Amino acid sequence: MDELVRHIQFPLYFDSNRLKEDVQKVMNTNWVDHYNKNDYDGKWTSIALMSANGKSDNIYAFNFDSQEITATEALQSCEYFREILDSFQFEKAAVRLLNLSAGAQIKPHSDHCLGYEDGFFRLHIPIVTNPDVIFILDDKRLVMNEGECWYINANFTHSVANNGSEDRIHLVIDGIRNDWSDRLFFENHTENQFQKPIPEMDEKTKQLVIEQLKLMNTDVANEMIEKLSK
């Protein structure tokens, strides 16, 4: 079994000035404190650009009811953000701006079912950052520069410290895997690098995992349910 891919810097680059112009258009929007309050110190806020109810304060990352997400009022004025989102030809599960204020830090943590091998994936496009942002993924520091596009396998432990004097703002896109995204991900990697063995687990844990996969309701999730149910 090949080792799982932790991150990818894609050969995609976006106009840093246009990204910042769109951020300025929504800076007066109500930025909501991140809901994982035990996972960070300082100020970590977000607004949704697409959400299940079309509201910018609906910043939850997982769309558990499988409802199609729609543009929020914050996205309406942001032409470049819309252009970028249209260029990514996969279904979006969440689209947010995340602002980690100067001096704030996100504690080491891991998410669940957010690796490409799960059928879901997370992209980061830094809009405002600085050299003193320390992003650690699986004990390795990643330096993500403004305008770049990164895949982060959030199933692995990661943390962020903004030791700089200005806020750090990323456009974060959660997507659902399809043929278009396969072509993007497999351009420099093999499919085997995005497959993981199903771990041995007791019956109670197995049922909890199955219930979580049912909420995702994707082809990959349903395949895993079938394997777990055997």
Short mmCIF file of C-alpha atoms in Angstrom, two decimals:
data_model
loop_
_atom_site.label_atom_id
_atom_site.label_comp_id
_atom_site.label_asym_id
_atom_site.label_seq_id
_atom_site.Cartn_x
_atom_site.Cartn_y
_atom_site.Cartn_z
CA MET A 1 0.00 0.00 0.00
CA ASP A 2 1.44 3.38 -1.05
CA GLU A 3 1.75 6.08 1.58
CA LEU A 4 -1.19 8.46 1.69
CA VAL A 5 -0.63 11.93 0.24
CA ARG A 6 -0.65 14.60 2.96
CA HIS A 7 -0.67 17.70 0.76
CA ILE A 8 -0.33 18.95 -2.79
CA GLN A 9 0.60 22.35 -4.13
CA PHE A 10 -1.25 22.46 -7.44
CA PRO A 11 0.18 24.33 -10.46
CA LEU A 12 -2.64 26.85 -10.10
CA TYR A 13 -2.03 30.50 -9.29
CA PHE A 14 -4.58 33.23 -8.65
CA ASP A 15 -4.21 36.99 -8.83
CA SER A 16 -3.30 38.14 -5.32
CA ASN A 17 -4.51 41.70 -5.90
CA ARG A 18 -7.92 40.57 -7.16
CA LEU A 19 -8.26 38.16 -4.23
CA LYS A 20 -7.58 40.99 -1.80
CA GLU A 21 -10.00 43.31 -3.60
CA ASP A 22 -12.80 40.78 -3.12
CA VAL A 23 -11.91 40.28 0.54
CA GLN A 24 -12.17 44.03 1.10
CA LYS A 25 -15.71 43.94 -0.29
CA VAL A 26 -16.83 41.63 2.52
CA MET A 27 -14.73 42.85 5.45
CA ASN A 28 -17.76 44.66 6.88
CA THR A 29 -19.85 41.47 6.74
CA ASN A 30 -20.53 39.76 10.07
CA TRP A 31 -17.58 37.41 10.55
CA VAL A 32 -18.62 34.60 12.89
CA ASP A 33 -16.39 33.05 15.57
CA HIS A 34 -15.34 29.55 14.54
CA TYR A 35 -17.54 26.92 16.18
CA ASN A 36 -14.67 24.65 17.37
CA LYS A 37 -14.00 26.95 20.30
CA ASN A 38 -11.77 24.47 22.17
CA ASP A 39 -9.44 24.18 19.19
CA TYR A 40 -7.98 27.69 19.14
CA ASP A 41 -6.71 30.63 21.18
CA GLY A 42 -7.25 34.20 20.06
CA LYS A 43 -9.64 35.22 17.31
CA TRP A 44 -10.55 32.85 14.46
CA THR A 45 -13.53 33.95 12.38
CA SER A 46 -15.27 33.00 9.17
CA ILE A 47 -17.93 33.91 6.65
CA ALA A 48 -19.55 31.52 4.19
CA LEU A 49 -19.46 32.29 0.48
CA MET A 50 -21.66 29.26 -0.25
CA SER A 51 -23.82 27.45 2.28
CA ALA A 52 -26.83 25.14 2.56
CA ASN A 53 -29.24 27.99 3.39
CA GLY A 54 -27.46 30.68 1.39
CA LYS A 55 -26.53 32.63 4.54
CA SER A 56 -23.03 33.96 5.15
CA ASP A 57 -23.19 33.17 8.88
CA ASN A 58 -23.74 29.45 8.18
CA ILE A 59 -20.06 28.57 8.45
CA TYR A 60 -20.35 24.85 9.18
CA ALA A 61 -17.94 22.78 7.11
CA PHE A 62 -20.15 19.72 6.70
CA ASN A 63 -23.44 19.78 4.87
CA PHE A 64 -24.92 16.77 6.63
CA ASP A 65 -28.33 16.85 4.98
CA SER A 66 -26.74 16.62 1.50
CA GLN A 67 -28.56 19.80 0.52
CA GLU A 68 -27.07 21.59 -2.46
CA ILE A 69 -25.26 24.70 -1.32
CA THR A 70 -25.89 28.09 -2.88
CA ALA A 71 -24.14 31.44 -3.07
CA THR A 72 -24.49 33.67 -0.04
CA GLU A 73 -25.06 37.42 -0.10
CA ALA A 74 -21.33 37.85 0.63
CA LEU A 75 -20.40 36.12 -2.63
CA GLN A 76 -22.69 38.24 -4.81
CA SER A 77 -20.29 41.20 -4.91
CA CYS A 78 -17.14 39.10 -5.31
CA GLU A 79 -16.63 38.60 -9.03
CA TYR A 80 -13.19 37.01 -8.77
CA PHE A 81 -14.23 34.51 -6.09
CA ARG A 82 -17.16 33.46 -8.32
CA GLU A 83 -14.77 33.12 -11.27
CA ILE A 84 -12.47 30.85 -9.23
CA LEU A 85 -15.32 28.71 -7.94
CA ASP A 86 -16.73 28.28 -11.44
CA SER A 87 -13.32 27.09 -12.65
CA PHE A 88 -13.37 24.21 -10.14
CA GLN A 89 -15.72 21.76 -11.82
CA PHE A 90 -16.76 19.71 -8.82
CA GLU A 91 -19.65 19.96 -6.38
CA LYS A 92 -18.87 22.13 -3.39
CA ALA A 93 -19.72 21.01 0.14
CA ALA A 94 -18.66 24.29 1.78
CA VAL A 95 -16.95 27.52 0.70
CA ARG A 96 -15.68 29.88 3.38
CA LEU A 97 -13.25 32.67 4.14
CA LEU A 98 -11.29 31.92 7.32
CA ASN A 99 -9.49 34.69 9.19
CA LEU A 100 -6.90 33.80 11.83
CA SER A 101 -6.10 37.07 13.57
CA ALA A 102 -2.59 38.22 14.39
CA GLY A 103 -1.33 36.43 17.50
CA ALA A 104 -3.98 33.69 17.32
CA GLN A 105 -3.30 29.99 17.02
CA ILE A 106 -5.21 26.86 16.06
CA LYS A 107 -4.24 23.98 18.33
CA PRO A 108 -3.09 20.62 16.96
CA HIS A 109 -6.14 18.63 15.85
CA SER A 110 -7.35 16.34 13.11
CA ASP A 111 -10.59 16.30 11.15
CA HIS A 112 -12.47 13.25 9.92
CA CYS A 113 -13.23 12.08 6.38
CA LEU A 114 -11.45 15.06 4.80
CA GLY A 115 -8.83 13.20 2.77
CA TYR A 116 -9.22 12.72 -0.96
CA GLU A 117 -9.46 8.98 -0.33
CA ASP A 118 -12.71 9.66 1.60
CA GLY A 119 -14.41 11.25 -1.41
CA PHE A 120 -14.15 14.71 0.17
CA PHE A 121 -11.26 17.15 -0.01
CA ARG A 122 -10.21 20.59 1.21
CA LEU A 123 -8.43 23.27 -0.83
CA HIS A 124 -6.72 26.35 0.60
CA ILE A 125 -6.05 29.53 -1.37
CA PRO A 126 -4.12 32.02 0.80
CA ILE A 127 -5.28 35.60 0.27
CA VAL A 128 -3.50 37.46 3.08
CA THR A 129 -0.60 35.82 4.89
CA ASN A 130 2.88 36.56 6.20
CA PRO A 131 6.20 34.76 6.75
CA ASP A 132 5.45 34.32 10.46
CA VAL A 133 2.45 32.05 9.90
CA ILE A 134 3.47 28.58 11.04
CA PHE A 135 1.27 25.88 9.48
CA ILE A 136 2.21 22.36 10.60
CA LEU A 137 0.74 19.26 8.94
CA ASP A 138 1.79 15.85 10.25
CA ASP A 139 4.90 17.38 11.87
CA LYS A 140 5.96 19.17 8.68
CA ARG A 141 5.78 22.92 8.11
CA LEU A 142 4.01 24.03 4.94
CA VAL A 143 4.60 27.54 3.58
CA MET A 144 1.54 28.54 1.59
CA ASN A 145 1.94 31.82 -0.27
CA GLU A 146 -0.69 34.28 -1.45
CA GLY A 147 -2.46 33.18 -4.63
CA GLU A 148 -1.34 29.55 -4.45
CA CYS A 149 -3.70 26.56 -4.30
CA TRP A 150 -3.10 23.71 -1.86
CA TYR A 151 -4.78 20.43 -0.99
CA ILE A 152 -4.51 19.64 2.71
CA ASN A 153 -5.35 16.18 4.01
CA ALA A 154 -7.01 17.39 7.19
CA ASN A 155 -7.31 13.84 8.54
CA PHE A 156 -3.69 14.25 9.66
CA THR A 157 -2.87 16.34 12.73
CA HIS A 158 -2.39 20.00 11.85
CA SER A 159 -1.99 23.32 13.63
CA VAL A 160 -1.52 26.98 12.76
CA ALA A 161 0.09 29.87 14.63
CA ASN A 162 -0.15 33.40 13.25
CA ASN A 163 2.92 34.97 14.80
CA GLY A 164 2.78 37.91 12.42
CA SER A 165 1.34 41.40 12.86
CA GLU A 166 -1.51 41.07 10.34
CA ASP A 167 -4.46 38.73 9.99
CA ARG A 168 -4.17 35.59 7.88
CA ILE A 169 -7.11 35.03 5.50
CA HIS A 170 -7.65 31.94 3.35
CA LEU A 171 -10.33 30.97 0.86
CA VAL A 172 -11.19 27.40 1.90
CA ILE A 173 -13.15 25.15 -0.46
CA ASP A 174 -14.49 21.73 0.54
CA GLY A 175 -15.24 19.66 -2.53
CA ILE A 176 -16.76 16.32 -3.45
CA ARG A 177 -14.57 14.05 -5.55
CA ASN A 178 -15.50 13.48 -9.20
CA ASP A 179 -13.81 12.70 -12.54
CA TRP A 180 -12.70 16.32 -12.98
CA SER A 181 -11.00 16.40 -9.57
CA ASP A 182 -9.45 12.96 -10.22
CA ARG A 183 -7.67 14.40 -13.26
CA LEU A 184 -6.37 17.29 -11.13
CA PHE A 185 -5.19 15.08 -8.25
CA PHE A 186 -3.74 12.26 -10.35
CA GLU A 187 -1.73 14.52 -12.64
CA ASN A 188 1.39 13.98 -10.51
CA HIS A 189 0.21 11.21 -8.18
CA THR A 190 -1.21 7.72 -8.59
CA GLU A 191 -4.66 6.66 -7.44
CA ASN A 192 -3.02 4.21 -5.04
CA GLN A 193 -1.68 7.18 -3.05
CA PHE A 194 -5.26 8.13 -2.17
CA GLN A 195 -6.48 4.76 -0.89
CA LYS A 196 -6.31 3.60 2.68
CA PRO A 197 -7.04 0.21 4.21
CA ILE A 198 -10.18 -0.09 6.28
CA PRO A 199 -8.96 -0.42 9.88
CA GLU A 200 -10.01 -3.20 12.19
CA MET A 201 -12.65 -1.91 14.60
CA ASP A 202 -15.17 -3.20 17.07
CA GLU A 203 -18.83 -3.46 16.08
CA LYS A 204 -19.91 -0.30 17.94
CA THR A 205 -17.23 1.83 16.27
CA LYS A 206 -18.03 0.28 12.90
CA GLN A 207 -21.68 1.28 13.19
CA LEU A 208 -20.74 4.86 14.14
CA VAL A 209 -18.50 5.08 11.07
CA ILE A 210 -21.25 3.66 8.86
CA GLU A 211 -23.73 6.26 10.14
CA GLN A 212 -21.25 9.07 9.40
CA LEU A 213 -20.66 7.70 5.90
CA LYS A 214 -24.41 7.52 5.28
CA LEU A 215 -24.66 11.25 5.99
CA MET A 216 -22.09 11.92 3.26
CA ASN A 217 -24.14 9.99 0.68
CA THR A 218 -21.39 9.85 -1.95
CA ASP A 219 -20.36 6.97 -4.21
CA VAL A 220 -17.08 6.56 -2.33
CA ALA A 221 -18.83 6.64 1.05
CA ASN A 222 -21.38 4.06 -0.11
CA GLU A 223 -18.55 1.80 -1.31
CA MET A 224 -16.95 1.98 2.12
CA ILE A 225 -20.30 1.21 3.77
CA GLU A 226 -20.60 -1.90 1.61
CA LYS A 227 -17.10 -3.06 2.59
CA LEU A 228 -17.70 -2.37 6.28
CA SER A 229 -21.02 -4.19 6.25
CA LYS A 230 -19.51 -7.45 4.97
#
